[in-house]
Amino acid sequence: VRQVAQEKTCMQFSIRRPKLPSSEMHPEESMYRRLDVSAWLGHLNELGQVEEEYKLPHRARPAGEGGLRAIFFGGIDVSIRGEVWPFLLRYYSHGSTSEEREALRVQKRKEYSEIQQKRLSMTPEEHSAFWRNVQFTVDKDVVRTDRSNQFFRGEGNPNVESMRRILLNYAVYNPAVGYSQGMSDLVAPILAEVLDESDTFWCFVGLMQNTIFVSSPRDEDMEKQLLYLRELLRLTHLRFYQHLVSLGEDGLQMLFCHRWLLLCFKREFPEAEALRIWEACWAHYQVSRGSRDCSP
């Protein structure tokens, strides 16, 4: 009887709305299909540059077209994520040619090798401090990140070691940020799609440069994110906002959503849906290109 009562209690908090009324949907919803191979190739000219319509869509276009609109509303076909994500993460510029991108990859691979060599050439004192401040946490995190994903599954998986090197090297590249728990959750999907270690590193650099990444619930950036979210709730869900206010300071801290912001909803949705959210953020459709990814 107790178990049945518990199940009924849980059901009271399970709200499902598989479909939204049109009044609550964006007017362009369903106008664009997922960006697939043929649509993507249609945005590339003979030099491999992404056409202007893809970069700055400025008028309504037939279903299936529209570049950033297609990514925002329909996502990216899994088969081309590894090619498109580097553009969204600003590793490649839209105006670059295929030849220029290959030259960039060669240059960036050399830079990545130099960063890694700098890490491996630390003095014993430097290495000891690095191990305490960075490597100890990275080593713990990577072995439990996305291990259900076939790409990272199994003992001695070289992809896990690649993820580890990327995170250690990033801490050397950007010592002001270093490493914080949660970064492995952000880099793992990129590595699984982009595949190349150096390319993934530079995509991750782009992600970190354009994301308000929060390393601690007390961080100034977390408070900034929560400020945005509180104001959004005040404007769109006034009754819920008033309920939080009635709870006092604890309610407005909104502890229930800290992980949403830390990991960009990655653990709140199945992976496929979470990555769709990421792509929509990275498209920056109807927001300033200077805006930060994963902001509420």
Short mmCIF file of C-alpha atoms in Angstrom, two decimals:
data_model
loop_
_atom_site.label_atom_id
_atom_site.label_comp_id
_atom_site.label_asym_id
_atom_site.label_seq_id
_atom_site.Cartn_x
_atom_site.Cartn_y
_atom_site.Cartn_z
CA VAL A 1 0.00 0.00 0.00
CA ARG A 2 2.83 2.35 0.89
CA GLN A 3 4.50 1.71 -2.50
CA VAL A 4 1.27 2.47 -4.36
CA ALA A 5 0.86 5.67 -2.35
CA GLN A 6 4.41 6.70 -3.22
CA GLU A 7 3.82 6.03 -6.90
CA LYS A 8 0.65 8.13 -6.86
CA THR A 9 2.53 10.93 -5.12
CA CYS A 10 5.20 10.85 -7.81
CA MET A 11 2.57 10.88 -10.53
CA GLN A 12 1.16 14.11 -9.13
CA PHE A 13 4.44 15.80 -10.03
CA SER A 14 4.69 14.24 -13.50
CA ILE A 15 3.35 16.77 -15.98
CA ARG A 16 3.48 15.77 -19.64
CA ARG A 17 2.73 18.05 -22.54
CA PRO A 18 3.89 16.22 -25.64
CA LYS A 19 2.25 18.82 -27.87
CA LEU A 20 1.93 22.56 -27.51
CA PRO A 21 -0.91 24.64 -28.92
CA SER A 22 0.08 26.80 -31.88
CA SER A 23 -0.49 29.90 -29.74
CA GLU A 24 2.51 28.92 -27.61
CA MET A 25 4.80 28.05 -30.52
CA HIS A 26 7.12 30.23 -32.54
CA PRO A 27 5.37 31.32 -35.76
CA GLU A 28 8.18 29.77 -37.83
CA GLU A 29 7.94 26.39 -36.11
CA SER A 30 7.64 23.50 -38.60
CA MET A 31 8.72 25.70 -41.52
CA TYR A 32 12.23 24.27 -41.62
CA ARG A 33 13.41 20.70 -41.71
CA ARG A 34 16.65 19.41 -40.23
CA LEU A 35 19.82 20.56 -41.95
CA ASP A 36 20.89 17.46 -43.87
CA VAL A 37 23.76 16.71 -46.24
CA SER A 38 22.08 18.02 -49.39
CA ALA A 39 20.91 21.23 -47.70
CA TRP A 40 24.36 21.82 -46.20
CA LEU A 41 26.13 21.31 -49.52
CA GLY A 42 23.67 23.75 -51.03
CA HIS A 43 25.05 26.44 -48.70
CA LEU A 44 28.65 25.89 -49.87
CA ASN A 45 30.00 27.56 -52.99
CA GLU A 46 32.64 26.10 -55.28
CA LEU A 47 35.43 27.29 -52.94
CA GLY A 48 33.83 25.68 -49.91
CA GLN A 49 32.72 28.98 -48.40
CA VAL A 50 29.41 29.20 -46.57
CA GLU A 51 27.07 31.46 -48.49
CA GLU A 52 25.78 34.70 -47.01
CA GLU A 53 22.21 33.41 -46.73
CA TYR A 54 23.45 30.79 -44.29
CA LYS A 55 25.27 33.29 -42.13
CA LEU A 56 22.68 36.03 -41.95
CA PRO A 57 19.25 34.79 -43.04
CA HIS A 58 17.13 37.87 -43.56
CA ARG A 59 13.91 36.77 -45.18
CA ALA A 60 11.46 33.90 -45.09
CA ARG A 61 12.51 30.96 -47.22
CA PRO A 62 10.84 27.72 -48.27
CA ALA A 63 10.73 24.78 -45.87
CA GLY A 64 14.07 23.02 -45.65
CA GLU A 65 16.13 26.12 -46.38
CA GLY A 66 17.35 28.97 -44.23
CA GLY A 67 20.67 27.91 -42.73
CA LEU A 68 20.67 29.09 -39.14
CA ARG A 69 16.89 28.92 -39.05
CA ALA A 70 17.05 25.28 -40.09
CA ILE A 71 19.57 24.56 -37.34
CA PHE A 72 17.53 26.45 -34.74
CA PHE A 73 14.22 24.81 -35.55
CA GLY A 74 15.26 21.43 -36.93
CA GLY A 75 18.80 20.73 -35.77
CA ILE A 76 21.62 19.15 -37.73
CA ASP A 77 21.64 15.68 -39.19
CA VAL A 78 23.96 13.49 -37.14
CA SER A 79 25.96 12.56 -40.24
CA ILE A 80 27.24 16.14 -40.73
CA ARG A 81 27.53 17.40 -37.15
CA GLY A 82 31.27 16.86 -37.20
CA GLU A 83 31.52 19.16 -40.22
CA VAL A 84 29.04 21.86 -39.17
CA TRP A 85 29.78 22.18 -35.46
CA PRO A 86 33.26 23.70 -36.02
CA PHE A 87 31.54 26.59 -37.83
CA LEU A 88 29.01 27.10 -35.05
CA LEU A 89 31.80 26.96 -32.43
CA ARG A 90 33.82 29.50 -34.41
CA TYR A 91 36.76 27.28 -35.12
CA TYR A 92 36.14 27.87 -38.83
CA SER A 93 34.96 31.18 -40.20
CA HIS A 94 32.03 31.10 -42.60
CA GLY A 95 34.04 32.91 -45.25
CA SER A 96 36.95 30.44 -45.19
CA THR A 97 37.59 28.24 -48.20
CA SER A 98 38.15 24.50 -48.00
CA GLU A 99 41.85 25.12 -48.69
CA GLU A 100 42.10 27.76 -45.95
CA ARG A 101 40.41 25.48 -43.43
CA GLU A 102 42.86 22.69 -44.15
CA ALA A 103 45.77 25.12 -43.69
CA LEU A 104 44.20 26.28 -40.43
CA ARG A 105 43.92 22.70 -39.20
CA VAL A 106 47.63 22.14 -39.88
CA GLN A 107 48.54 25.34 -38.02
CA LYS A 108 46.24 24.59 -35.09
CA ARG A 109 47.49 21.02 -34.83
CA LYS A 110 51.00 22.42 -34.43
CA GLU A 111 49.81 24.87 -31.77
CA TYR A 112 48.02 22.08 -29.93
CA SER A 113 51.17 19.98 -29.97
CA GLU A 114 53.13 22.90 -28.49
CA ILE A 115 50.56 23.31 -25.70
CA GLN A 116 50.82 19.63 -24.88
CA GLN A 117 54.60 19.77 -24.93
CA LYS A 118 54.50 22.68 -22.50
CA ARG A 119 52.41 20.55 -20.14
CA LEU A 120 54.73 17.55 -20.45
CA SER A 121 57.80 19.74 -19.86
CA MET A 122 56.74 21.07 -16.47
CA THR A 123 59.27 21.11 -13.67
CA PRO A 124 58.62 18.69 -10.79
CA GLU A 125 57.30 21.58 -8.70
CA GLU A 126 55.01 22.78 -11.49
CA HIS A 127 53.77 19.28 -12.15
CA SER A 128 53.02 18.73 -8.47
CA ALA A 129 50.90 21.90 -8.33
CA PHE A 130 49.21 21.02 -11.63
CA TRP A 131 48.36 17.55 -10.35
CA ARG A 132 46.77 18.96 -7.19
CA ASN A 133 44.84 21.76 -8.90
CA VAL A 134 43.87 20.14 -12.21
CA GLN A 135 44.95 16.62 -13.06
CA PHE A 136 43.59 14.90 -9.96
CA THR A 137 40.06 16.13 -10.74
CA VAL A 138 40.32 15.52 -14.49
CA ASP A 139 41.47 11.94 -13.94
CA LYS A 140 38.47 11.28 -11.71
CA ASP A 141 35.96 12.90 -14.06
CA VAL A 142 36.90 11.49 -17.47
CA VAL A 143 36.51 7.86 -16.42
CA ARG A 144 32.88 8.47 -15.50
CA THR A 145 31.85 10.80 -18.33
CA ASP A 146 29.50 9.43 -21.01
CA ARG A 147 30.69 5.86 -20.49
CA SER A 148 27.33 4.54 -21.73
CA ASN A 149 28.13 6.13 -25.09
CA GLN A 150 29.69 3.56 -27.41
CA PHE A 151 32.39 6.06 -28.29
CA PHE A 152 33.70 6.06 -24.70
CA ARG A 153 32.67 2.58 -23.58
CA GLY A 154 35.07 -0.09 -22.36
CA GLU A 155 38.32 -0.30 -20.44
CA GLY A 156 41.41 1.23 -22.01
CA ASN A 157 39.31 3.19 -24.51
CA PRO A 158 41.69 5.59 -26.36
CA ASN A 159 38.88 8.14 -26.74
CA VAL A 160 38.74 8.55 -22.96
CA GLU A 161 42.46 9.28 -22.99
CA SER A 162 41.94 11.83 -25.80
CA MET A 163 39.30 13.58 -23.70
CA ARG A 164 41.70 13.59 -20.76
CA ARG A 165 44.50 15.17 -22.83
CA ILE A 166 42.15 17.83 -24.22
CA LEU A 167 41.07 18.89 -20.73
CA LEU A 168 44.60 18.84 -19.29
CA ASN A 169 45.92 20.81 -22.25
CA TYR A 170 43.07 23.31 -21.98
CA ALA A 171 44.06 24.00 -18.37
CA VAL A 172 47.57 24.81 -19.61
CA TYR A 173 46.23 26.89 -22.52
CA ASN A 174 43.89 28.88 -20.26
CA PRO A 175 45.28 28.72 -16.70
CA ALA A 176 42.93 31.49 -15.55
CA VAL A 177 40.01 29.07 -16.08
CA GLY A 178 41.88 25.81 -15.57
CA TYR A 179 39.54 22.88 -15.06
CA SER A 180 36.25 22.64 -13.21
CA GLN A 181 33.95 19.69 -12.81
CA GLY A 182 31.47 19.66 -15.65
CA MET A 183 33.89 20.55 -18.42
CA SER A 184 34.26 16.88 -19.29
CA ASP A 185 30.49 16.76 -19.90
CA LEU A 186 30.83 19.59 -22.38
CA VAL A 187 33.85 18.34 -24.30
CA ALA A 188 32.79 14.68 -24.60
CA PRO A 189 29.95 15.18 -27.14
CA ILE A 190 32.17 17.43 -29.25
CA LEU A 191 34.92 14.79 -29.38
CA ALA A 192 32.37 12.09 -30.23
CA GLU A 193 31.17 14.10 -33.25
CA VAL A 194 34.30 15.92 -34.44
CA LEU A 195 36.53 12.88 -33.75
CA ASP A 196 39.90 14.59 -34.24
CA GLU A 197 41.62 15.52 -30.95
CA SER A 198 43.17 18.78 -32.09
CA ASP A 199 40.02 19.94 -33.88
CA THR A 200 37.95 19.09 -30.80
CA PHE A 201 40.31 21.07 -28.58
CA TRP A 202 39.90 24.22 -30.67
CA CYS A 203 36.14 23.74 -30.91
CA PHE A 204 36.10 23.46 -27.12
CA VAL A 205 38.13 26.67 -26.90
CA GLY A 206 35.46 28.35 -29.03
CA LEU A 207 32.70 26.95 -26.84
CA MET A 208 34.37 28.20 -23.67
CA GLN A 209 34.97 31.65 -25.14
CA ASN A 210 31.29 32.03 -25.99
CA THR A 211 29.71 30.34 -22.99
CA ILE A 212 29.10 31.54 -19.47
CA PHE A 213 30.56 28.42 -17.92
CA VAL A 214 29.98 28.22 -14.20
CA SER A 215 32.51 26.45 -12.01
CA SER A 216 30.71 26.90 -8.70
CA PRO A 217 27.16 27.74 -7.57
CA ARG A 218 28.63 30.74 -5.76
CA ASP A 219 30.36 32.14 -8.78
CA GLU A 220 29.53 35.58 -10.05
CA ASP A 221 28.55 34.07 -13.41
CA MET A 222 26.02 31.76 -11.77
CA GLU A 223 24.39 34.73 -10.07
CA LYS A 224 24.25 36.52 -13.41
CA GLN A 225 22.56 33.51 -15.01
CA LEU A 226 20.09 33.26 -12.14
CA LEU A 227 19.35 36.96 -12.44
CA TYR A 228 18.41 36.42 -16.10
CA LEU A 229 16.27 33.41 -15.21
CA ARG A 230 14.46 35.19 -12.38
CA GLU A 231 13.60 38.08 -14.67
CA LEU A 232 12.44 35.68 -17.38
CA LEU A 233 10.18 33.94 -14.88
CA ARG A 234 8.84 37.26 -13.65
CA LEU A 235 7.86 38.21 -17.18
CA THR A 236 6.53 34.87 -18.39
CA HIS A 237 5.38 32.94 -15.28
CA LEU A 238 4.45 35.57 -12.72
CA ARG A 239 2.60 33.20 -10.36
CA PHE A 240 5.55 30.84 -10.11
CA TYR A 241 7.91 33.78 -9.63
CA GLN A 242 5.69 35.10 -6.82
CA HIS A 243 5.73 31.65 -5.23
CA LEU A 244 9.54 31.68 -5.23
CA VAL A 245 9.52 35.17 -3.70
CA SER A 246 7.17 33.93 -0.97
CA LEU A 247 9.74 31.26 -0.05
CA GLY A 248 12.28 33.93 0.76
CA GLU A 249 15.96 33.93 -0.14
CA ASP A 250 16.11 30.14 -0.42
CA GLY A 251 13.45 30.13 -3.11
CA LEU A 252 15.17 32.79 -5.20
CA GLN A 253 18.46 30.86 -5.08
CA MET A 254 16.73 28.35 -7.35
CA LEU A 255 18.98 25.45 -6.39
CA PHE A 256 16.86 23.10 -8.47
CA CYS A 257 18.16 24.62 -11.71
CA HIS A 258 21.88 25.03 -10.94
CA ARG A 259 22.80 21.85 -12.83
CA TRP A 260 20.78 23.03 -15.81
CA LEU A 261 23.12 25.99 -16.11
CA LEU A 262 26.30 24.15 -15.21
CA LEU A 263 25.90 21.50 -17.91
CA CYS A 264 23.61 23.26 -20.41
CA PHE A 265 20.76 20.81 -19.70
CA LYS A 266 22.87 17.82 -20.71
CA ARG A 267 21.71 15.63 -17.82
CA GLU A 268 18.12 16.83 -17.82
CA PHE A 269 17.29 15.41 -21.27
CA PRO A 270 18.24 12.35 -23.32
CA GLU A 271 21.47 13.04 -25.18
CA ALA A 272 19.81 13.52 -28.58
CA GLU A 273 17.51 16.23 -27.22
CA ALA A 274 20.28 17.87 -25.20
CA LEU A 275 22.49 18.20 -28.26
CA ARG A 276 19.58 19.70 -30.18
CA ILE A 277 19.35 22.35 -27.46
CA TRP A 278 23.07 23.02 -27.80
CA GLU A 279 22.81 23.43 -31.57
CA ALA A 280 19.91 25.84 -31.18
CA CYS A 281 21.99 27.91 -28.73
CA TRP A 282 25.02 27.86 -31.02
CA ALA A 283 22.95 29.03 -34.00
CA HIS A 284 22.29 32.36 -32.23
CA TYR A 285 19.13 32.73 -34.26
CA GLN A 286 17.18 35.90 -33.33
CA VAL A 287 19.80 36.86 -30.76
CA SER A 288 22.97 38.88 -31.05
CA ARG A 289 25.99 36.97 -32.30
CA GLY A 290 27.72 38.36 -29.24
CA SER A 291 25.31 36.67 -26.85
CA ARG A 292 26.52 33.85 -24.63
CA ASP A 293 25.53 30.26 -25.32
CA CYS A 294 23.34 28.41 -22.86
CA SER A 295 22.04 31.59 -21.29
CA PRO A 296 18.44 31.21 -20.14
#
